[in-house]
Coordinates of C-alpha atoms and ligand atoms in Angstrom, one line a residue:
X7 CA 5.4 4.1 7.0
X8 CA 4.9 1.1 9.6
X9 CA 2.6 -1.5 8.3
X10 CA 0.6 -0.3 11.2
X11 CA 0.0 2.6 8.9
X12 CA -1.1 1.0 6.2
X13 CA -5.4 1.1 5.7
X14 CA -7.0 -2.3 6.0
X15 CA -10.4 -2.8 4.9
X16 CA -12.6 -2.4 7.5
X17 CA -15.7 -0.8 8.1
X18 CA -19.4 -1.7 7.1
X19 CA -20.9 1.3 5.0
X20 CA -24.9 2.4 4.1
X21 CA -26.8 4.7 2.2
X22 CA -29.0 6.4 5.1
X23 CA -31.6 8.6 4.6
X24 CA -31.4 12.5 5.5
X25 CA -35.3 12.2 5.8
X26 CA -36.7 9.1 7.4
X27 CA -33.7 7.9 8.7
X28 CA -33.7 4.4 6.4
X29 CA -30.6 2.8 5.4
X30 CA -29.8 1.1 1.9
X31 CA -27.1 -1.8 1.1
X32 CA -23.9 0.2 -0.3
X33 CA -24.0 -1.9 -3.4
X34 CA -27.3 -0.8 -4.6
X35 CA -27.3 2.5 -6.4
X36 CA -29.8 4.5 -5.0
X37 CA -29.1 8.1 -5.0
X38 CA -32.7 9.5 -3.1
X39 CA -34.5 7.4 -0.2
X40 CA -37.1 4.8 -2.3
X41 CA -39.2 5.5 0.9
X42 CA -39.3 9.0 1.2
X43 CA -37.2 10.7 -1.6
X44 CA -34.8 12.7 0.8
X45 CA -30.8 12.8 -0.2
X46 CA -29.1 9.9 1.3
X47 CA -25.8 10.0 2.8
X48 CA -23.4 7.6 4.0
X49 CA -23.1 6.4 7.0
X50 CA -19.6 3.9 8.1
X51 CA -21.4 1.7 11.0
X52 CA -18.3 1.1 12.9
X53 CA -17.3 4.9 13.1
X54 CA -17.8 4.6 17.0
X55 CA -15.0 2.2 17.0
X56 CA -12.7 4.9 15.6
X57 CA -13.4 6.2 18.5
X58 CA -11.4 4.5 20.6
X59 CA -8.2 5.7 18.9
X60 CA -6.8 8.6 20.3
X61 CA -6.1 11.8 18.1
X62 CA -2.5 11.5 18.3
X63 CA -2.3 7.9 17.0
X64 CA -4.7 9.4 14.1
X65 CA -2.6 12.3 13.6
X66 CA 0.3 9.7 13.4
X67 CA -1.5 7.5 11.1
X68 CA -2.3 10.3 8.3
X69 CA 1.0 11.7 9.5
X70 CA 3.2 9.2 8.2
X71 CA 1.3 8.2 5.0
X72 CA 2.8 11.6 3.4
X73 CA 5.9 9.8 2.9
X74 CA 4.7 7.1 1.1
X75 CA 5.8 6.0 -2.8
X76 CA 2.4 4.0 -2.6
X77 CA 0.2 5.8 -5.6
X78 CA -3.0 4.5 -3.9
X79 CA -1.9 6.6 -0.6
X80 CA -1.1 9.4 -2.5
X81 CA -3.8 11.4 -2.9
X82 CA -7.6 11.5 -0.7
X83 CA -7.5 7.8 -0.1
X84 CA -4.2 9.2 2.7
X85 CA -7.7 9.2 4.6
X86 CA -8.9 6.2 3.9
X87 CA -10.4 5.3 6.8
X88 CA -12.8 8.2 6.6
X89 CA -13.3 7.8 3.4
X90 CA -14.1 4.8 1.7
X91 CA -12.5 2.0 4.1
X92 CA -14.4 -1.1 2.3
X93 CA -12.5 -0.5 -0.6
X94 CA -9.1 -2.8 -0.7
X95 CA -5.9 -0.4 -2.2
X96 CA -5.9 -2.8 -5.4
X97 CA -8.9 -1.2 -6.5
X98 CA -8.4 2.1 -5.7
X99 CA -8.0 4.4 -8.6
X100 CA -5.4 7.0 -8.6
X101 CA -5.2 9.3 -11.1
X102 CA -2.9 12.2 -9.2
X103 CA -6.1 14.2 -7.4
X104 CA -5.8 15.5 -3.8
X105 CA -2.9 16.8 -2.2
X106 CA -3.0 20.4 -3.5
X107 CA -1.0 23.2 -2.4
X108 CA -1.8 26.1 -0.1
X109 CA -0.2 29.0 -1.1
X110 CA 0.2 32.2 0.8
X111 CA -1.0 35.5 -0.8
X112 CA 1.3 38.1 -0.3
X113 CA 1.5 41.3 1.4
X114 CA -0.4 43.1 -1.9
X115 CA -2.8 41.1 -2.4
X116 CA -3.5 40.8 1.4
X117 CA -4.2 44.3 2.0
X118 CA -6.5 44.7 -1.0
X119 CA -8.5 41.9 0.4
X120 CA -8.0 43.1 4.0
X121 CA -6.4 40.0 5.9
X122 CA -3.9 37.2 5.2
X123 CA -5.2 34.5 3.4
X124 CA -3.7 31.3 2.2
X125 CA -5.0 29.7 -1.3
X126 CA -5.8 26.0 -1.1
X127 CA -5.6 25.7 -5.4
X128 CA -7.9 23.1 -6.4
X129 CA -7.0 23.6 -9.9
X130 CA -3.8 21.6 -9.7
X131 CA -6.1 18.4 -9.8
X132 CA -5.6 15.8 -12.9
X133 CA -8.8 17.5 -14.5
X134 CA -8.3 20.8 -13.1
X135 CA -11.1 21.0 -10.7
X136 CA -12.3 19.8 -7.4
X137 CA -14.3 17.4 -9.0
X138 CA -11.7 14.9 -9.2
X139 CA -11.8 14.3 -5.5
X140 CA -15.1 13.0 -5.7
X141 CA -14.6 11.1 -8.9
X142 CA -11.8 9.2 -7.4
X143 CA -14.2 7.9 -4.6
X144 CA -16.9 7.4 -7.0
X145 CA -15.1 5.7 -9.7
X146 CA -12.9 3.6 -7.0
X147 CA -16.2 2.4 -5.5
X148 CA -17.3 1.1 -9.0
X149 CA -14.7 -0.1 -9.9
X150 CA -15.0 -2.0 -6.4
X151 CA -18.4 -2.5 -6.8
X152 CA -18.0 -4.2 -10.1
X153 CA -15.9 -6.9 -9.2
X154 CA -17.4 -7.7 -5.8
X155 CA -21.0 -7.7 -7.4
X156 CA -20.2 -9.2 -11.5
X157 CA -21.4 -6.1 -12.6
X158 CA -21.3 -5.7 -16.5
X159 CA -22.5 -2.8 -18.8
X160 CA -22.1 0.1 -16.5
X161 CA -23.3 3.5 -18.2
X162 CA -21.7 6.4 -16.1
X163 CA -23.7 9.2 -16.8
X164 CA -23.9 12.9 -15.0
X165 CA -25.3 16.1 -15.6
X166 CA -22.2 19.6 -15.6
X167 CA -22.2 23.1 -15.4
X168 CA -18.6 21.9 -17.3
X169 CA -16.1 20.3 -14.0
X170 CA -18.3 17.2 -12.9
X171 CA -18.1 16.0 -16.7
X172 CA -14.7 16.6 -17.1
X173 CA -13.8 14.7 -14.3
X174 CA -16.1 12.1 -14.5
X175 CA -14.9 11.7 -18.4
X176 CA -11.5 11.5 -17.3
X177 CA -11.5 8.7 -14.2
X178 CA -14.6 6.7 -16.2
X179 CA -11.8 6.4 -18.8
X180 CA -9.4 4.4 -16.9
X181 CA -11.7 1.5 -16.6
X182 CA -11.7 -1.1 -19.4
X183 CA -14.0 -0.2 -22.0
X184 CA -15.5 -3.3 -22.4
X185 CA -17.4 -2.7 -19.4
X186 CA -17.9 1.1 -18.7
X187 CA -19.3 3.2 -21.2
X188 CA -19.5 7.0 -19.9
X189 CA -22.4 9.8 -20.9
X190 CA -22.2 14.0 -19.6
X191 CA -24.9 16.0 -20.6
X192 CA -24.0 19.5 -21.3
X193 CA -25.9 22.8 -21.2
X194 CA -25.7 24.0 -25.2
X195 CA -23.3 26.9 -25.2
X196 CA -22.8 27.6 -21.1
X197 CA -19.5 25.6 -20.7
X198 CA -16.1 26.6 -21.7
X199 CA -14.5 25.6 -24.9
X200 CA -11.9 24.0 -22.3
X201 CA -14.3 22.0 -20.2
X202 CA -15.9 20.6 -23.4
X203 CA -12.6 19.8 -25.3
X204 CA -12.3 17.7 -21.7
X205 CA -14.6 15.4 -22.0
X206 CA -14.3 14.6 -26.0
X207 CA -10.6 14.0 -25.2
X208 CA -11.5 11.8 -22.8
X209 CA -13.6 9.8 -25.1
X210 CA -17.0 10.1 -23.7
X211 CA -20.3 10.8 -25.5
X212 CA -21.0 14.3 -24.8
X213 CA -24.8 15.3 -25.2
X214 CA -25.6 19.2 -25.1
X215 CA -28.8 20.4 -24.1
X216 CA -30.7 23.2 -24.6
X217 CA -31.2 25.2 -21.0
X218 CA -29.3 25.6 -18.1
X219 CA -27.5 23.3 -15.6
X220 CA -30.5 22.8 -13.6
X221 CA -32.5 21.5 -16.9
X222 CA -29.1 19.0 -17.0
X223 CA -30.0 17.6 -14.1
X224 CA -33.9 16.9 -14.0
X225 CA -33.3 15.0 -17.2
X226 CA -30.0 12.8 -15.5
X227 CA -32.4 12.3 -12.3
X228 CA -34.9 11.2 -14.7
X229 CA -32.6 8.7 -15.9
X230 CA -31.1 7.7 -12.9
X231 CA -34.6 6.9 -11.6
X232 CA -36.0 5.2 -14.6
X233 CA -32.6 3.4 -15.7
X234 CA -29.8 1.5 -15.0
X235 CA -26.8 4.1 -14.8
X236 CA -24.3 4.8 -12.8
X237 CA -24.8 8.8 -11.9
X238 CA -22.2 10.2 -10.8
X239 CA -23.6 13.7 -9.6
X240 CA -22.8 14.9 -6.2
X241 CA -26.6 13.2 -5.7
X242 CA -24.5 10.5 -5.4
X243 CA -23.4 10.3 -1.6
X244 CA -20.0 8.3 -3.0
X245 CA -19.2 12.0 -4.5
X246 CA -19.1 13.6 -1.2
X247 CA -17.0 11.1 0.7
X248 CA -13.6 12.1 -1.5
X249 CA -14.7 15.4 -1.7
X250 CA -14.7 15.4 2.3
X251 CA -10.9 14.7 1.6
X252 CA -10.1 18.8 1.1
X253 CA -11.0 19.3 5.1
X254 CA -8.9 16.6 6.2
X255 CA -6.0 18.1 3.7
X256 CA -6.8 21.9 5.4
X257 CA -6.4 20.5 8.7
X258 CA -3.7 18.3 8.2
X259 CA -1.7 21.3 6.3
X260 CA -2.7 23.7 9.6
X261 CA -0.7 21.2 11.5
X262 CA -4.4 19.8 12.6
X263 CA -4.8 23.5 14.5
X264 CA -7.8 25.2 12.7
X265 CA -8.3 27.5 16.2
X266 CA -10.2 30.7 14.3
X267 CA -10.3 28.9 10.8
X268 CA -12.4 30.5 8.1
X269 CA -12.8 28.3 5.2
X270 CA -14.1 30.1 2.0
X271 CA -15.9 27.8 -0.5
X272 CA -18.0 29.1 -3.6
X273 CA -21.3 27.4 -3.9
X274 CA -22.9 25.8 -6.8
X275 CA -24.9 22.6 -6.4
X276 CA -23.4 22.7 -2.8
X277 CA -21.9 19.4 -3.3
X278 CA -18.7 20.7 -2.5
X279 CA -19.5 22.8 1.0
X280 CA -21.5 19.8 2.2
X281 CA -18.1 18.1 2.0
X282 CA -16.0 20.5 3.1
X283 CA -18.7 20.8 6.4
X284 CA -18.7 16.8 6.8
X285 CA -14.8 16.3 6.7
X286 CA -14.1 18.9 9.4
X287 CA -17.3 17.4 11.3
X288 CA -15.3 13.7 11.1
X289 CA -12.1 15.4 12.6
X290 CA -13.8 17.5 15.0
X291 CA -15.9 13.6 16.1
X292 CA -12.5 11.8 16.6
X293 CA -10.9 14.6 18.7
X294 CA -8.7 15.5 16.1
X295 CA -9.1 19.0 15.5
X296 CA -10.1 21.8 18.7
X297 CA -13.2 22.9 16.8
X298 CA -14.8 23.0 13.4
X299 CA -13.9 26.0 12.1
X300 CA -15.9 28.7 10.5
X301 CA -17.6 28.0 6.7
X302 CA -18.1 31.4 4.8
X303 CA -20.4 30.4 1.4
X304 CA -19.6 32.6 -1.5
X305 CA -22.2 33.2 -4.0
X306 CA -22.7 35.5 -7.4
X307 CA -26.1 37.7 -7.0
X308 CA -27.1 36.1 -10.3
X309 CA -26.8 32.8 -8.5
X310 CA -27.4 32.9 -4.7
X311 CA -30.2 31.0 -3.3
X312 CA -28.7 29.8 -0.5
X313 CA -27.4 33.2 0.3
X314 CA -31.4 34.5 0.3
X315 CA -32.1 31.6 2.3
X316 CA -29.1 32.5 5.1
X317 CA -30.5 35.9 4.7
X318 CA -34.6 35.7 5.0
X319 CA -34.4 32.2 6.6
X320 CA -36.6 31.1 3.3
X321 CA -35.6 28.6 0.8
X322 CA -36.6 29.5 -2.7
X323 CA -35.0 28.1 -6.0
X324 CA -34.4 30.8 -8.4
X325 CA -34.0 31.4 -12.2
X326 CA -30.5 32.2 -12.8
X327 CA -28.5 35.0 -14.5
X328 CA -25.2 34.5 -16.6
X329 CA -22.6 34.4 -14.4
X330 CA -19.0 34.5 -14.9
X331 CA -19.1 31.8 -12.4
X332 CA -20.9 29.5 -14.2
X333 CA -19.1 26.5 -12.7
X334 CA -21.3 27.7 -9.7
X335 CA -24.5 28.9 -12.0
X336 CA -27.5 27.2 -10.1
X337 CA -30.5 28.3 -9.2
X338 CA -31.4 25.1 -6.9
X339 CA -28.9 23.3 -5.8
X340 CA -29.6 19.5 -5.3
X341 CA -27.6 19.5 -2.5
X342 CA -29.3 22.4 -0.3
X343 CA -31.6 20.0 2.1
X344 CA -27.5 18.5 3.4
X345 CA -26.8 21.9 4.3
X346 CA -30.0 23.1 5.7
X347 CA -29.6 19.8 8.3
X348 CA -25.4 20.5 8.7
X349 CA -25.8 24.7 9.7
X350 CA -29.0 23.5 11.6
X351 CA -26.9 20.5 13.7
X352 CA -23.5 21.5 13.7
X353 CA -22.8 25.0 12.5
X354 CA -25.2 27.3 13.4
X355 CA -23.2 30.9 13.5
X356 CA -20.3 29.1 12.0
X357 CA -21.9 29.3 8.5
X358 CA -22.0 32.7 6.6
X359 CA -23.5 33.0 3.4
X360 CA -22.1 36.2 1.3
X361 CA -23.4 37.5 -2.4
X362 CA -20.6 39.0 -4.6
X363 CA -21.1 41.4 -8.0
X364 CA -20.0 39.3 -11.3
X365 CA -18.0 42.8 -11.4
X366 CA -16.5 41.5 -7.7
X367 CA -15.7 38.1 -9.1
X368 CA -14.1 39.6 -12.1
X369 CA -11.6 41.8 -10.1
X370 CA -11.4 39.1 -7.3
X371 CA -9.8 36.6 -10.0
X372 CA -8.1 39.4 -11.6
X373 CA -6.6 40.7 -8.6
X374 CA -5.7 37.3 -7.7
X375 CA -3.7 36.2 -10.5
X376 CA -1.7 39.9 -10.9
X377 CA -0.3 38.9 -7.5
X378 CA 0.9 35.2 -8.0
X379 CA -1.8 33.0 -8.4
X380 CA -4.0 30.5 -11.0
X381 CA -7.5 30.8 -9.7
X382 CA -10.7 30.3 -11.7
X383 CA -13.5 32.8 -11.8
X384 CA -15.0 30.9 -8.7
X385 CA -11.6 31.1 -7.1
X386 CA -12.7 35.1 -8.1
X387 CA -15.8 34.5 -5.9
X388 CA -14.2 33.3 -3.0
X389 CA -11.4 36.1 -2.9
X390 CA -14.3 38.8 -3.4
X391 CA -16.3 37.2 -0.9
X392 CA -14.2 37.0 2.2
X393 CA -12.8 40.7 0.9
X394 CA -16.8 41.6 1.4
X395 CA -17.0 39.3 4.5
X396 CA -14.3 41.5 6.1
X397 CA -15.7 44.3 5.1
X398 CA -19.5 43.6 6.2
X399 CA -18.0 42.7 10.1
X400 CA -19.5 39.5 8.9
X401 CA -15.8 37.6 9.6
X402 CA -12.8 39.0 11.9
X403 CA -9.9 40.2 10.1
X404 CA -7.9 38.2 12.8
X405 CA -9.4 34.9 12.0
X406 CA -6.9 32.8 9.5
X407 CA -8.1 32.3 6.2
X408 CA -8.3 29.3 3.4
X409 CA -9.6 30.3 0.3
X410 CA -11.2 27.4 -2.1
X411 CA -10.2 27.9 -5.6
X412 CA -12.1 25.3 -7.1
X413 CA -10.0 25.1 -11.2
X414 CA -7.6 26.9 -13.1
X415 CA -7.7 29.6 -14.5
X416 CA -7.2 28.4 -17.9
X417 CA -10.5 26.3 -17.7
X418 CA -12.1 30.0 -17.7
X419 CA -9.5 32.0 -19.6
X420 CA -12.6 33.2 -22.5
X421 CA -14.1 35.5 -19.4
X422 CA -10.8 36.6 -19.0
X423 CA -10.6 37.1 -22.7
X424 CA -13.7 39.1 -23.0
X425 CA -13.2 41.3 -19.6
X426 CA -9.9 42.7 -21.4
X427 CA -11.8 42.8 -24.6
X428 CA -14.7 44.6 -23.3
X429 CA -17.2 42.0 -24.6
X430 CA -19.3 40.2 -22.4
X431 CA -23.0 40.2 -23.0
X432 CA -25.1 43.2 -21.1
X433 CA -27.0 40.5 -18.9
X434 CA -23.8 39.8 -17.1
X435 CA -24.0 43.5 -15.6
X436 CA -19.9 43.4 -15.4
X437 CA -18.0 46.9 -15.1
X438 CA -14.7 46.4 -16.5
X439 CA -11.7 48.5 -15.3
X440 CA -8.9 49.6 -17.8
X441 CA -6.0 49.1 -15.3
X442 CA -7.3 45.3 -14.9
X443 CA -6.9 44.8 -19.2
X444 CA -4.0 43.4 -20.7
X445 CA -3.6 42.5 -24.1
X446 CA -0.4 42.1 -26.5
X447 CA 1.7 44.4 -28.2
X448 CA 3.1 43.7 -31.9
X449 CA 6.2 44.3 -32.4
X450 CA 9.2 43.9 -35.0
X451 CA 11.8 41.5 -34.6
X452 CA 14.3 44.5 -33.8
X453 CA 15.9 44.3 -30.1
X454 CA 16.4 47.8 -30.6
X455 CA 13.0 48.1 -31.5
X456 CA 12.2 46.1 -28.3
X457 CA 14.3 47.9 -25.9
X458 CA 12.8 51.2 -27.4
X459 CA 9.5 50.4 -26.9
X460 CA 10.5 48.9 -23.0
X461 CA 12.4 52.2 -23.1
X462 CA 15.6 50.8 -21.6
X463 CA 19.0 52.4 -21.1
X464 CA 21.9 51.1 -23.5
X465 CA 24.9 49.6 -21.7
X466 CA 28.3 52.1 -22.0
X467 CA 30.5 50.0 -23.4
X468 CA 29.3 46.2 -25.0
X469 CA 32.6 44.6 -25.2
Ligands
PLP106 C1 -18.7 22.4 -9.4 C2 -17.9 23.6 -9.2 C3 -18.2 24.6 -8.2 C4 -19.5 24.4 -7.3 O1 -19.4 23.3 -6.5 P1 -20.7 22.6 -5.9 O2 -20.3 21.4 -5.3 O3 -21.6 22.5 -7.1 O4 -21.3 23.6 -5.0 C5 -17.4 25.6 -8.0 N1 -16.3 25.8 -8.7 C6 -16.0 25.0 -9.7 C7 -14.8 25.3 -10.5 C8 -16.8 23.9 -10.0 O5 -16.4 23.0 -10.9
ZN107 ZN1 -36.2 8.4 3.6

């Protein structure tokens, strides 16, 4: 890489207003407008200077920075210039997120969802989820943001259906501890024994709630309004710019030719699928990609107001079911007036919303992982929803597919565990299928016994 290549800081960032339109210094944290309470985003000042590169000197740029030994380049901050450009590489923090592989189901697997797909595995992040994108952005920008402004006594709190707090746990842990201290509030009893083991390993103070997600978050916005903390929900606009970082790595991956691109993305808080719209949206603005590509939201029937919403053209928040995807379990998702204003000014018929059985998810994930693959429950939802897409006529079967698997599968392996053991709770309404159950066999330590059981055919002659 040239030092022509190399990012620069440059670039003059605000918070602005979804609503009214205001903008807000980057270095106060506000995470709604103080004028009129909309979402803010952020907004880089000098974006219309990018401008004035041509795509092929971007291409280039991004191009050559996958060659690098640089940690700092190595992962979302690749796009720094998109990203967060005000932040210098010495305080970028790095912790191994971004950069994940696509991997192509095969032929199997294909035909039982009805197209080619590839799997862009999000799991294979330091915390094992998305999440980390956005953490790196958001904890980089602190840790930025503490040093430019003096700042002392952080608390860095957020609110998890399990990921968010792992990941915040884990990057909030690489800054000295003298400064930082870091808070998740947990729903009592709706996260994994994995995702909590996360965030006590990480060190942080882990309060459990009684309720569901969405009682998580009134009580963090309640804090983050009344308080000084640091929240690092996808609220938080800083969240969404290294989440953004999973379009550029689609793109980039397709060769930066996303012609008939379907992207499949399962929605929670719709932190994530904001992103995901705003990366390709920055691409598609700098004449770097043909098009934006098509966005098909996946959501469980237990879980799906944004679904309803694409469907009735009404926006209701709604009391959720268990799901199996319960990274994805909210019933109104902060994030919902970003998306409303994205499908209203850039996607219109690019944006698909489909609902999927827990029963769906279940085999979707089960499928999934007989055939090659690591993918979460939600990585379930998205492989059942595009297989229902295709089915509906809602997507062509000749469009080319990326499939969002947001963790691993191990972060989830207890609804695994209780699909082969036939034990999840009635409310979840899922129909389990004996050919889909594995479980262990006990056996002596005999490899006669072994070969029995296997029924294999002795060698002729053992010399
Ligand atoms: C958070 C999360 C989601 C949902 O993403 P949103 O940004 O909340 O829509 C999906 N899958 C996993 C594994 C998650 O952790
Ligand atoms: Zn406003």
């Amino acid at each position: 890489m040239t030092d022509a290549n190399m990012p620069g800081v440059q670039g003059s960032l605000v918070y602005s207003c979804i609503g009214c339109g205001n903008e807000y210094d980057i270095y106060d944290f506000v995470y709604t407008c103080p004028v009129c309470g909309s979402l803010l985003k952020i907004k880089n000042l000098d974006f219309e200077a990018y401008r004035k590169v041509s795509p092929a000197r971007w291409k280039e740029i991004f191009d050559s920075r996958k060659n690098t030994n640089l940690p700092e380049l190595s992962g979302i901050f690749r796009f720094h210039e998109l990203i967060l450009p005000i932040v210098p590489l010495d305080d970028i923090i790095y912790l191994g997120e971004g950069q994940t592989p696509m991997v192509r189901a095969n032929p199997e697997l294909s035909a039982w969802v009805g197209a080619p797909f590839l799997v862009k595995n999000d799991g294979l992040n330091p915390s094992a989820s998305f999440k980390d994108r956005g953490m790196a952005s958001a904890i980089s920008f602190l840790n930025h943001a503490i040093k430019v402004k003096g700042i002392d006594n952080v608390l860095g709190i957020c609110a998890s259906t399990g990921d968010t707090s792992a990941a915040a746990a884990l990057y909030l842990s690489y800054l000295p501890k003298s400064r930082v201290r870091a808070v998740v509030l947990l729903p009592k009893g709706r996260v994994t024994p994995a995702q909590l083991s996360q965030p006590l390993g990480s060190g942080a103070t882990v309060i459990e709630m009684p309720g569901v997600f969405d009682d998580c978050m009134r009580i963090v916005e309640e804090l983050a309004q009344n308080y000084h903390v640091f929240l690092l929900n996808s609220k938080n606009p800083v969240r969404i710019l290294g989440q953004k970082s999973y379009a550029y790595e689609v793109a980039q991956q397709l060769g930066w030719d996303t012609r008939d691109l379907v992207v499949v993305v399962p929605i929670g808080n719709a932190g994530n699928i904001t992103a995901v719209m705003e990366g390709f949206i920055d691409l598609f603005a700098l004449g770097i990609i043909p098009g934006l590509p098509t966005i098909l939201g996946v959501q469980s029937h237990h879980a799906n107001p944004i679904a309803r919403w694409r469907e009735t053209g009404k926006y209701t928040p709604q009391k959720v079911a268990p799901s199996v995807a319960q990274a994805a379990m909210i019933g109104d998702p902060v994030s919902f007036p970003k998306v409303n204003k994205l499908v209203k000014d850039h996607f219109d018929d690019r944006f698909h919303v489909v609902s999927v059985s827990e029963t769906e998810i279940m085999e979707g994930m089960l499928t999934a992982n007989r055939h090659g693959h690591v993918v979460c429950t939600q990585g379930g939802e998205s492989v059942a929803g595009m297989k229902k897409a295709l089915r509906g006529g809602v997507v062509k079967g000749s469009s080319r597919f990326v499939l969002d698997s947001t963790s691993h599968q191990l972060k989830f392996s207890t609804f695994q565990q209780m699909y082969f053991e036939d034990s999840f709770d009635p409310e979840y309404g899922v129909v389990t299928r004996q050919d889909l159950k594995s479980k262990p066999v006990s056996l002596e330590a005999s490899a006669d016994g072994i070969a029995g059981y296997l029924g294999l055919k002795k060698k002729s002659s053992t010399p």
